[in-house]
PDB file of C-alpha atoms and ligand atoms in Angstrom:
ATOM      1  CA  UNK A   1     -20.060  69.334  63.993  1.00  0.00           C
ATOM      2  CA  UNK A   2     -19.294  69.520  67.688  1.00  0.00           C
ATOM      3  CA  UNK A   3     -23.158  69.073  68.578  1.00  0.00           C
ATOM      4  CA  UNK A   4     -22.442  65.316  67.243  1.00  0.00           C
ATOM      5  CA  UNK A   5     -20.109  64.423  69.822  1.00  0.00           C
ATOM      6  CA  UNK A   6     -21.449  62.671  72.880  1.00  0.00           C
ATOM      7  CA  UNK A   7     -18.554  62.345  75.101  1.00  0.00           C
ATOM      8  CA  UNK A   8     -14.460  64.546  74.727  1.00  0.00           C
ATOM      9  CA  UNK A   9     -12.297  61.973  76.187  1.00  0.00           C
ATOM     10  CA  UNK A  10      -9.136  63.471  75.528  1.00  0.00           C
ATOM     11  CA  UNK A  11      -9.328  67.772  75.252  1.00  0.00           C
ATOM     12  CA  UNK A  12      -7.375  69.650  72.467  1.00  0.00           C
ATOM     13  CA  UNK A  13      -4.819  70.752  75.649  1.00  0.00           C
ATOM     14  CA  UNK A  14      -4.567  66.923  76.841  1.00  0.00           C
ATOM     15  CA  UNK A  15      -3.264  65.754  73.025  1.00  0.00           C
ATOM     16  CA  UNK A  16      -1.389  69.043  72.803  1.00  0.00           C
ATOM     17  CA  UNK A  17       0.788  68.255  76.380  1.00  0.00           C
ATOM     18  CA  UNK A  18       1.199  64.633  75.328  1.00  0.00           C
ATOM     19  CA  UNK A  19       2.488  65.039  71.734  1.00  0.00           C
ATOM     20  CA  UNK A  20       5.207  67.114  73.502  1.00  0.00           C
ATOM     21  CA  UNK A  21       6.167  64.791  75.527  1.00  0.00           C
ATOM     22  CA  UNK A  22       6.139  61.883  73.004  1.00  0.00           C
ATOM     23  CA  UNK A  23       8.236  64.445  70.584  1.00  0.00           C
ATOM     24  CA  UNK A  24      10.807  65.020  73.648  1.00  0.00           C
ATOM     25  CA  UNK A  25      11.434  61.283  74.235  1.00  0.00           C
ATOM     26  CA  UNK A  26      11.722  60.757  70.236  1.00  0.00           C
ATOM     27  CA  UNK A  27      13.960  63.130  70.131  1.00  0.00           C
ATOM     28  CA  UNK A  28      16.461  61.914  73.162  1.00  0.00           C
ATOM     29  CA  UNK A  29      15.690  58.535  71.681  1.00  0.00           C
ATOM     30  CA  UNK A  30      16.679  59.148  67.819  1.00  0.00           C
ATOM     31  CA  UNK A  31      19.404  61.794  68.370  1.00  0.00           C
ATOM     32  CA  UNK A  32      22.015  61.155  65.391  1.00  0.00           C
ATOM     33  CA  UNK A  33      19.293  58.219  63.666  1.00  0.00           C
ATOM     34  CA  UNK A  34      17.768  60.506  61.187  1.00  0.00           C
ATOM     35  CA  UNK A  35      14.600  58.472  61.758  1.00  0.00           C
ATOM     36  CA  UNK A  36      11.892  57.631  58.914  1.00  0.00           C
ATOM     37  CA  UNK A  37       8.261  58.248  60.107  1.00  0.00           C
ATOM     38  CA  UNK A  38       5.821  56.696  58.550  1.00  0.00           C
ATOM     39  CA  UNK A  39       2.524  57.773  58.785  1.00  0.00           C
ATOM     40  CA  UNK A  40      -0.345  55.516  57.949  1.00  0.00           C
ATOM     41  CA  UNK A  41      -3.045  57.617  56.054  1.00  0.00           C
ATOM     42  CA  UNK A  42      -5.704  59.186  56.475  1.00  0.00           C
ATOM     43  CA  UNK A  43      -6.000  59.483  60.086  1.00  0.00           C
ATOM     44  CA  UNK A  44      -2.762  59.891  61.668  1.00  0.00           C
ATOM     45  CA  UNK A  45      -2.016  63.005  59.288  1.00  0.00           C
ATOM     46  CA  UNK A  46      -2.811  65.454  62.138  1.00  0.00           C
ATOM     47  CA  UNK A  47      -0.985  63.857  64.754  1.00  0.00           C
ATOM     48  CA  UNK A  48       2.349  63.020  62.714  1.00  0.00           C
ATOM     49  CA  UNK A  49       1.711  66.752  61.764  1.00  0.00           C
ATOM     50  CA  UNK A  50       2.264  67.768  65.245  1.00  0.00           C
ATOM     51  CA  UNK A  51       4.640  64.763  66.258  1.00  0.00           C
ATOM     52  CA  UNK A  52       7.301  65.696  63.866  1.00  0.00           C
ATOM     53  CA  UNK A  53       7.394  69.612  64.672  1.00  0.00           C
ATOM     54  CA  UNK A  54       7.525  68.912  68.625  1.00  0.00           C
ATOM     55  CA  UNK A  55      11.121  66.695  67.448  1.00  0.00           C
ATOM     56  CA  UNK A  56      14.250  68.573  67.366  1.00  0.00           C
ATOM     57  CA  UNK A  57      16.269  66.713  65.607  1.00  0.00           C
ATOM     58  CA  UNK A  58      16.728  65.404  61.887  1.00  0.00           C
ATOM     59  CA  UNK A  59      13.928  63.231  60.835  1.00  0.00           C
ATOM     60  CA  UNK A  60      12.419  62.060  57.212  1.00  0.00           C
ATOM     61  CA  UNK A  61       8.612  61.658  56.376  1.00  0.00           C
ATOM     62  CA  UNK A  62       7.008  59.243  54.312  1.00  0.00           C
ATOM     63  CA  UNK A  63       3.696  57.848  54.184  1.00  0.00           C
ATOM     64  CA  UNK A  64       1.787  54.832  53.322  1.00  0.00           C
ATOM     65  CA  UNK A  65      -2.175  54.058  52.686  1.00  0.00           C
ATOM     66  CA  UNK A  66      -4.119  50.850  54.198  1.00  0.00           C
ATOM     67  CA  UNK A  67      -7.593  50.469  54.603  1.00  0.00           C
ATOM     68  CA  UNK A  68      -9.182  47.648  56.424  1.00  0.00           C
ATOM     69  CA  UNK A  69     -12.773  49.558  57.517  1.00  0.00           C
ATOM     70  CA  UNK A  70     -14.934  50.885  54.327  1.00  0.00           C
ATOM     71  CA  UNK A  71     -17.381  53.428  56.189  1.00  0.00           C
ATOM     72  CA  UNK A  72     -18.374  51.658  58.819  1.00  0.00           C
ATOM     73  CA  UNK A  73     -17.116  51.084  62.378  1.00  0.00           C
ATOM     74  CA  UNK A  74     -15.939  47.555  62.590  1.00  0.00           C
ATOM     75  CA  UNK A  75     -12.831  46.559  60.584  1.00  0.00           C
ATOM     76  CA  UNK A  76     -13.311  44.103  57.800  1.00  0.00           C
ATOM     77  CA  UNK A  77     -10.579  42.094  59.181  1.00  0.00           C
ATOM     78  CA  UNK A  78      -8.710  42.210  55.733  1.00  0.00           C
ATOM     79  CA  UNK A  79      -6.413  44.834  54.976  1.00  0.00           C
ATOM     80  CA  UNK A  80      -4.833  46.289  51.976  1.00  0.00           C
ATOM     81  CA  UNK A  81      -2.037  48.706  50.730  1.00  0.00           C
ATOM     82  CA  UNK A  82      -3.487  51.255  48.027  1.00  0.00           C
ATOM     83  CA  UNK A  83      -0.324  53.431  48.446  1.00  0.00           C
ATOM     84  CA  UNK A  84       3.020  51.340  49.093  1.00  0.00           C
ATOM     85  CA  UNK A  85       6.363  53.678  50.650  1.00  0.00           C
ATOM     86  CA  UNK A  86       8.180  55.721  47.809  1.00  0.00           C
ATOM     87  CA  UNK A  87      11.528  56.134  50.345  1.00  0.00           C
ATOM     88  CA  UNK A  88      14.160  53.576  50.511  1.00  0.00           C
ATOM     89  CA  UNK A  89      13.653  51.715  54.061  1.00  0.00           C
ATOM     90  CA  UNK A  90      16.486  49.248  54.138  1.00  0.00           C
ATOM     91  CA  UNK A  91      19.500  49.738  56.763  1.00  0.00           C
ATOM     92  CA  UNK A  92      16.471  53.025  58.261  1.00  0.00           C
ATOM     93  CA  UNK A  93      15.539  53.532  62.148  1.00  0.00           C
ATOM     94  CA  UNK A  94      11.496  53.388  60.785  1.00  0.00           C
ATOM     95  CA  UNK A  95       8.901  54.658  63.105  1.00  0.00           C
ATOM     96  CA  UNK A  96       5.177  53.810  62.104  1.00  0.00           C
ATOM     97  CA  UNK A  97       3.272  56.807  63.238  1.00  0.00           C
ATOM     98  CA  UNK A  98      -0.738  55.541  63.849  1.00  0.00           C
ATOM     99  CA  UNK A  99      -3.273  57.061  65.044  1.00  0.00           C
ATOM    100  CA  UNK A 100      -5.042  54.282  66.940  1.00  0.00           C
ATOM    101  CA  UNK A 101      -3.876  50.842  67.690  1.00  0.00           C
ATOM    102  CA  UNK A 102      -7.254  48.721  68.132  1.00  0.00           C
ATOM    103  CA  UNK A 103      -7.440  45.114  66.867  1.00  0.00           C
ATOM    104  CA  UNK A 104      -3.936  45.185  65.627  1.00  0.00           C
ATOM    105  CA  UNK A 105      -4.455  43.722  62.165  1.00  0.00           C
ATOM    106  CA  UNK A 106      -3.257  47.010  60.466  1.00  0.00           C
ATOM    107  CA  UNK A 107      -0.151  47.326  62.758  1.00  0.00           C
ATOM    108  CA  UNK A 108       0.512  43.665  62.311  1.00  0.00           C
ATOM    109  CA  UNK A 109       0.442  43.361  57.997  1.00  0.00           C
ATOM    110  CA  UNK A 110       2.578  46.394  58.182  1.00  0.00           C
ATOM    111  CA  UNK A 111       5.241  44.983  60.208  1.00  0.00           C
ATOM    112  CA  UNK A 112       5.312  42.964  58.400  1.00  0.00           C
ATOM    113  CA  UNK A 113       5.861  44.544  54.982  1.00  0.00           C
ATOM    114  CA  UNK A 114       8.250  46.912  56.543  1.00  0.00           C
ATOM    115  CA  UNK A 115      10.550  44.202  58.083  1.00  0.00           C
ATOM    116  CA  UNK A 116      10.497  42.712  54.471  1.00  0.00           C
ATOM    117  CA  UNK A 117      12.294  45.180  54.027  1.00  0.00           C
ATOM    118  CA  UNK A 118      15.471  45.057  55.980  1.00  0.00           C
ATOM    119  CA  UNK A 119      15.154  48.670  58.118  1.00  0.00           C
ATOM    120  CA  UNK A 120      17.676  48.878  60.698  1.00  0.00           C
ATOM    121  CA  UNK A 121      15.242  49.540  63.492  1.00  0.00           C
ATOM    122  CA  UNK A 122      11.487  49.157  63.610  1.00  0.00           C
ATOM    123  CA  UNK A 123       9.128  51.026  66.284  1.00  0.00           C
ATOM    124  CA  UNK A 124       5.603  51.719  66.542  1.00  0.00           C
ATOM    125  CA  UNK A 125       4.011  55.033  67.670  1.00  0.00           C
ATOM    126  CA  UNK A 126       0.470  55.519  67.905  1.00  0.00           C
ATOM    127  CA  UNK A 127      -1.821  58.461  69.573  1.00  0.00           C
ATOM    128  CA  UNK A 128      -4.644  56.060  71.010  1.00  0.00           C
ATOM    129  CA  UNK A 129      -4.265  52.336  71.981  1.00  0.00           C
ATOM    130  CA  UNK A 130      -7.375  49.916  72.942  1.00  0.00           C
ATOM    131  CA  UNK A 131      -5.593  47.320  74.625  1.00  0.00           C
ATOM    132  CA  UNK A 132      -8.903  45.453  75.184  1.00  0.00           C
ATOM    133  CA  UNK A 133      -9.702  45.410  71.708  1.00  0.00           C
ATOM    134  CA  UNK A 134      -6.503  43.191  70.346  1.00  0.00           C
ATOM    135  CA  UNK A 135      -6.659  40.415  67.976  1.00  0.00           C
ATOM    136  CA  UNK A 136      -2.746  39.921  67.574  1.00  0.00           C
ATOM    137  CA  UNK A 137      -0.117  40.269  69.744  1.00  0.00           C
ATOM    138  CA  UNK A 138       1.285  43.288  68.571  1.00  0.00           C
ATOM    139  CA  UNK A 139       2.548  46.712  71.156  1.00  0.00           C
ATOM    140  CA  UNK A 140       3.148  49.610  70.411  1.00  0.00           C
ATOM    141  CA  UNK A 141       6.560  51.311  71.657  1.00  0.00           C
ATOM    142  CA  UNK A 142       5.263  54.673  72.131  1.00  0.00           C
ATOM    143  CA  UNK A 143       1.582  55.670  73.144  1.00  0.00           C
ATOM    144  CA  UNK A 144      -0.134  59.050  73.439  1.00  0.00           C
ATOM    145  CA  UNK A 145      -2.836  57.444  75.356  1.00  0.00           C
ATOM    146  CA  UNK A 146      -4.610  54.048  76.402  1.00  0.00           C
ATOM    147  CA  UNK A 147      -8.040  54.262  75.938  1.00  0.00           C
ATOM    148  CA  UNK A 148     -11.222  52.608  76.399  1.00  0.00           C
ATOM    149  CA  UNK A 149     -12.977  50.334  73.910  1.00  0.00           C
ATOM    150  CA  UNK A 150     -15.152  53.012  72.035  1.00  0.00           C
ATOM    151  CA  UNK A 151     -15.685  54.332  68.615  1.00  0.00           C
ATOM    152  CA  UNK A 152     -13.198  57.490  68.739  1.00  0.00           C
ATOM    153  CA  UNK A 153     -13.484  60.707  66.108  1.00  0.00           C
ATOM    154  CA  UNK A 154     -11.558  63.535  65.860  1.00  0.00           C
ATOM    155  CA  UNK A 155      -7.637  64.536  65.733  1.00  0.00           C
ATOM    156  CA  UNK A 156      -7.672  62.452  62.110  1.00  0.00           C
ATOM    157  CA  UNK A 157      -9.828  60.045  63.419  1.00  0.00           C
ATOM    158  CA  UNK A 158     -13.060  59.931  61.039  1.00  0.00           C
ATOM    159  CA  UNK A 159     -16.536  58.328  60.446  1.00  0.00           C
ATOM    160  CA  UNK A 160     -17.546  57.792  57.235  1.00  0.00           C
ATOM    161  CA  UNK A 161     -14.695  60.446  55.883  1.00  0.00           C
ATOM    162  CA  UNK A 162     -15.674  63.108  58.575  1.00  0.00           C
ATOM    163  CA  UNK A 163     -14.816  64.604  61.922  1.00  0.00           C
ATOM    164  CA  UNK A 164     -11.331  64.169  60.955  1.00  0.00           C
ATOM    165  CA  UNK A 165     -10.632  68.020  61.603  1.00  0.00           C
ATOM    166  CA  UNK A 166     -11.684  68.358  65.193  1.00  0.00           C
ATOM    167  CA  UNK A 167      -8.733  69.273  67.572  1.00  0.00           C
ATOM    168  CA  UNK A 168      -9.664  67.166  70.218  1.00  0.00           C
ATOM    169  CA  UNK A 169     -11.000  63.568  70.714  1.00  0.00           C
ATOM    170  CA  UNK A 170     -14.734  62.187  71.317  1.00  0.00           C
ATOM    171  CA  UNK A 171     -17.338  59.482  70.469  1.00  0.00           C
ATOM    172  CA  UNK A 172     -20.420  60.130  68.829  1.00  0.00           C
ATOM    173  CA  UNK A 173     -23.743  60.574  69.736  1.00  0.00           C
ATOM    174  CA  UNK A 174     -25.837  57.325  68.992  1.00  0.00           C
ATOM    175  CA  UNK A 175     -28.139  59.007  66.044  1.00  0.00           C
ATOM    176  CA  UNK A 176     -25.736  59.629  64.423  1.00  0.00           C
ATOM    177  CA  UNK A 177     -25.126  56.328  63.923  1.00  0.00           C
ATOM    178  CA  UNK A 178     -28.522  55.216  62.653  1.00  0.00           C
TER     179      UNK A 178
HETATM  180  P1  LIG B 201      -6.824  47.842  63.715  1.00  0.00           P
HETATM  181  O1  LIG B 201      -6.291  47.239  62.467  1.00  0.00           O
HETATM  182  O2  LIG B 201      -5.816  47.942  64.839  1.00  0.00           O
HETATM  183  O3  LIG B 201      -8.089  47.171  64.161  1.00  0.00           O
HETATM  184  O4  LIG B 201      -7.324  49.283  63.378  1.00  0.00           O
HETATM  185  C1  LIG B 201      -6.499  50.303  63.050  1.00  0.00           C
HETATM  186  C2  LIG B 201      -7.256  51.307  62.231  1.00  0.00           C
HETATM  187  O5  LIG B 201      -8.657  51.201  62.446  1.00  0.00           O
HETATM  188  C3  LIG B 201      -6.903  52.698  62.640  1.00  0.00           C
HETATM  189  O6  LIG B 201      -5.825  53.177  61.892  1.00  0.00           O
HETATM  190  C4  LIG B 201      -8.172  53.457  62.350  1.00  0.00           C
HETATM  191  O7  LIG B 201      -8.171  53.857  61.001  1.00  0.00           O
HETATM  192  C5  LIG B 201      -9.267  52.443  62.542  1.00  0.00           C
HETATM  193  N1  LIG B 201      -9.887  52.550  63.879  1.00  0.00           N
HETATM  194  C6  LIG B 201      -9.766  51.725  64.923  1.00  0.00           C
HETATM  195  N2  LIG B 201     -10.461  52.153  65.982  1.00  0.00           N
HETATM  196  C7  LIG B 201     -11.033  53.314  65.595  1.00  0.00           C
HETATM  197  C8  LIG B 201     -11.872  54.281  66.263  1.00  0.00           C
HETATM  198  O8  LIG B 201     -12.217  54.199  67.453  1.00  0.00           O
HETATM  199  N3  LIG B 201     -12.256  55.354  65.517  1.00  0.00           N
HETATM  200  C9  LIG B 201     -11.897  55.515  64.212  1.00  0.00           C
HETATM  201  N4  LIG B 201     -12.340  56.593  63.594  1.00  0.00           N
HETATM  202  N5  LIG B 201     -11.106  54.636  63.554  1.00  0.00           N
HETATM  203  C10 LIG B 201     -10.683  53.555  64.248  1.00  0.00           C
END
């Protein structure tokens, strides 16, 4: 697998340090909240993994399904819920754990649906954001790391369903591609 990856941008170590720090400042942030995270499957499975055991305090886990991309690289621009949130949000301190913020669209419809639905607080976390890549004005409120606009795998981050499980964070190699 790892003689598919052109380029590690950010090292197993790098994500490790930073995931601490974001669980720290969660922490000081949420003390006596009993937060909600919600992770947005597949790919930020790994990092809410690791998010939620770097907290030290209280916190409940929930987690939704959208898909906007098929197998390819670009999003389709449309996205849909195939798993909706079985926990109660109204009067909740919600986080939306993602693991990459890039043309918004996802962040945006859910939002949306969450506000809907009368939390108490709303916040967005996400590992990766590509700034340059935005198609709505949406920010996130906690970010592992800006990045560069790039096709990212790795740390839950897949192409066509794999590379998910690699502990740190790269683009691929052109062939593989074609
Ligand atoms: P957005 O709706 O912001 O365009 O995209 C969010 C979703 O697109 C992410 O949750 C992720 O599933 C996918 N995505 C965006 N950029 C990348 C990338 O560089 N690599 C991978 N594997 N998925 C991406």
């Amino acid at each position: 697998m790892k003689h598919d990856i052109e380029k590690v941008y950010f090292t197993e170590e790098m994500i490790q340090n930073r995931v601490k720090e974001l669980g720290a400042q969660l922490s000081a942030d949420y003390k006596g909240k009993n937060p909600l995270l919600v992770g947005v499957l597949k790919g930020s499975f790994i990092f809410l993994a690791d998010l939620a055991r770097q907290m030290d305090i209280h916190c409940e886990i929930e987690f939704i399904t959208v898909s906007s991309y098929g197998a390819g690289t670009e999003t389709s621009g449309k996205v849909t819920m195939t798993k909706a949130l079985g926990s109660v949000v109204e009067n909740r301190h919600v986080i939306i754990v993602e693991d990459i913020l890039d043309t918004g669209l996802t962040l945006e419809f859910l939002r949306n649906y969450l506000l809907d639905l009368k939390p108490a607080s709303l916040k967005i976390c996400t590992m990766l954001d590509k700034p340059s890549r935005r198609r709505v004005p949406i920010k996130a409120d906690y970010v592992g790391y800006e990045c560069v606009d790039a096709f990212y795998v790795g740390y839950g981050l897949d192409y066509a369903g794999n590379y998910r499980n690699l502990p740190y964070i790269g683009s691929l190699k052109p062939e593989i591609y074609s």
